[in-house]
């Protein structure tokens, strides 16, 4: 990478740096180097299918070996859109106490409607979890 800044801003140099590194890597090693999947433990592959299969076997061995005895939830737990509002009543009370200036300073938006939606989704997640607790299923949430 050319370190002669000249009239270019630092921001421009930082923006272009990844592109230049990738270009140099391709020039030195060919297109093969564009997608190397590091699987850990010194195992690498350039084939997406091999990487996906290895990750599946590592992450979900009970499905791969057909020994699944309980439901598998992906993600494994409920992920709220408003993580700051886990305690809905407290969130509402604290948000009401903030001045408009504080809301602007901390870039806080009124997320109470989203939080209401989170509570409905959490209840659904709990009901689905209870319903499938002794079944061999995969539940994709999102």
XYZ file of C-alpha atoms in Angstrom:
142
model
C 0.000 0.000 0.000
C 1.318 3.402 -0.915
C 2.035 5.260 2.325
C 2.432 8.594 0.512
C -0.635 10.414 1.797
C -0.298 13.421 -0.482
C -3.679 15.072 -0.720
C -5.646 11.986 0.329
C -7.304 12.053 3.700
C -6.622 9.392 6.302
C -10.288 8.397 5.988
C -9.861 7.792 2.250
C -6.725 5.722 2.815
C -8.447 3.596 5.460
C -11.456 3.085 3.195
C -9.275 1.880 0.318
C -6.853 -0.230 2.378
C -8.917 -3.487 2.430
C -9.422 -3.294 -1.331
C -5.694 -2.840 -1.901
C -4.797 -5.734 0.423
C -7.267 -8.025 -1.371
C -5.933 -6.956 -4.776
C -2.336 -7.641 -3.710
C -3.308 -11.033 -2.259
C -4.984 -12.032 -5.546
C -1.974 -10.827 -7.536
C 0.397 -12.892 -5.369
C -1.697 -16.029 -4.861
C -4.420 -15.997 -7.508
C -8.194 -16.058 -7.151
C -7.974 -19.209 -5.038
C -7.047 -17.055 -2.040
C -10.288 -15.057 -2.126
C -12.303 -17.544 -0.063
C -10.384 -19.554 2.474
C -12.508 -20.947 5.275
C -10.505 -21.440 8.465
C -12.281 -24.241 10.304
C -9.984 -24.141 13.333
C -7.416 -26.683 14.533
C -5.331 -26.016 11.435
C -8.090 -27.169 9.055
C -8.757 -24.923 6.066
C -10.741 -25.333 2.899
C -11.557 -23.245 -0.152
C -14.802 -25.089 -0.859
C -17.942 -23.590 0.629
C -19.774 -26.955 0.697
C -16.956 -28.591 2.677
C -16.882 -25.674 5.122
C -20.664 -25.770 5.609
C -20.666 -29.543 6.167
C -17.785 -29.354 8.664
C -19.508 -26.563 10.583
C -22.794 -28.473 10.612
C -21.117 -31.615 11.974
C -19.260 -29.605 14.603
C -22.192 -27.460 15.704
C -25.038 -29.988 15.441
C -23.507 -33.453 15.910
C -26.764 -34.907 17.261
C -28.569 -34.046 14.025
C -25.730 -35.220 11.795
C -25.513 -38.561 13.628
C -29.314 -38.888 13.880
C -29.251 -39.032 17.692
C -31.271 -35.885 18.396
C -33.497 -36.337 21.468
C -34.660 -32.795 22.129
C -35.583 -29.704 20.141
C -32.893 -27.492 18.687
C -33.641 -23.776 18.644
C -31.742 -21.446 16.331
C -30.854 -19.070 17.903
C -30.633 -20.997 21.163
C -32.421 -18.314 23.171
C -34.819 -15.446 22.627
C -33.033 -12.371 21.255
C -34.986 -9.157 21.850
C -34.868 -6.232 19.433
C -34.693 -3.892 22.436
C -32.151 -5.508 24.782
C -32.018 -2.374 26.929
C -35.683 -2.912 27.782
C -35.586 -6.368 29.348
C -37.659 -5.109 32.284
C -40.559 -3.504 30.433
C -42.113 -1.662 33.379
C -38.767 -0.257 34.524
C -37.880 0.760 30.937
C -41.128 2.707 30.586
C -40.641 4.466 33.946
C -37.003 5.363 33.268
C -37.685 6.560 29.724
C -40.441 8.895 30.990
C -37.999 10.445 33.501
C -35.502 11.456 30.800
C -35.573 15.009 29.511
C -35.745 15.668 25.780
C -32.163 16.977 25.956
C -30.931 13.734 27.548
C -32.715 11.721 24.868
C -30.936 13.768 22.183
C -27.523 13.618 23.895
C -27.674 9.827 24.265
C -29.487 9.336 20.937
C -32.342 7.466 22.645
C -35.514 6.789 20.715
C -38.826 5.728 22.150
C -38.689 1.951 21.679
C -41.766 1.113 23.748
C -43.757 -0.219 20.773
C -40.835 -2.430 19.745
C -40.534 -3.556 23.358
C -44.231 -4.488 23.359
C -43.543 -6.586 20.247
C -40.557 -8.197 21.972
C -42.746 -9.249 24.881
C -45.241 -10.903 22.489
C -42.396 -12.679 20.649
C -40.844 -13.794 23.946
C -44.168 -15.276 25.065
C -44.466 -17.079 21.708
C -40.891 -18.372 22.075
C -41.700 -19.727 25.541
C -44.894 -21.406 24.293
C -43.126 -22.993 21.305
C -40.300 -24.162 23.583
C -42.782 -25.788 25.938
C -44.772 -27.383 23.099
C -41.708 -28.968 21.446
C -39.711 -29.767 24.605
C -39.753 -33.553 24.084
C -39.720 -33.644 20.293
C -36.954 -34.079 17.751
C -37.359 -30.866 15.790
C -35.351 -27.891 14.616
C -37.023 -24.529 15.217
C -35.681 -21.540 13.296
C -36.616 -18.262 14.941
C -36.395 -14.842 13.433
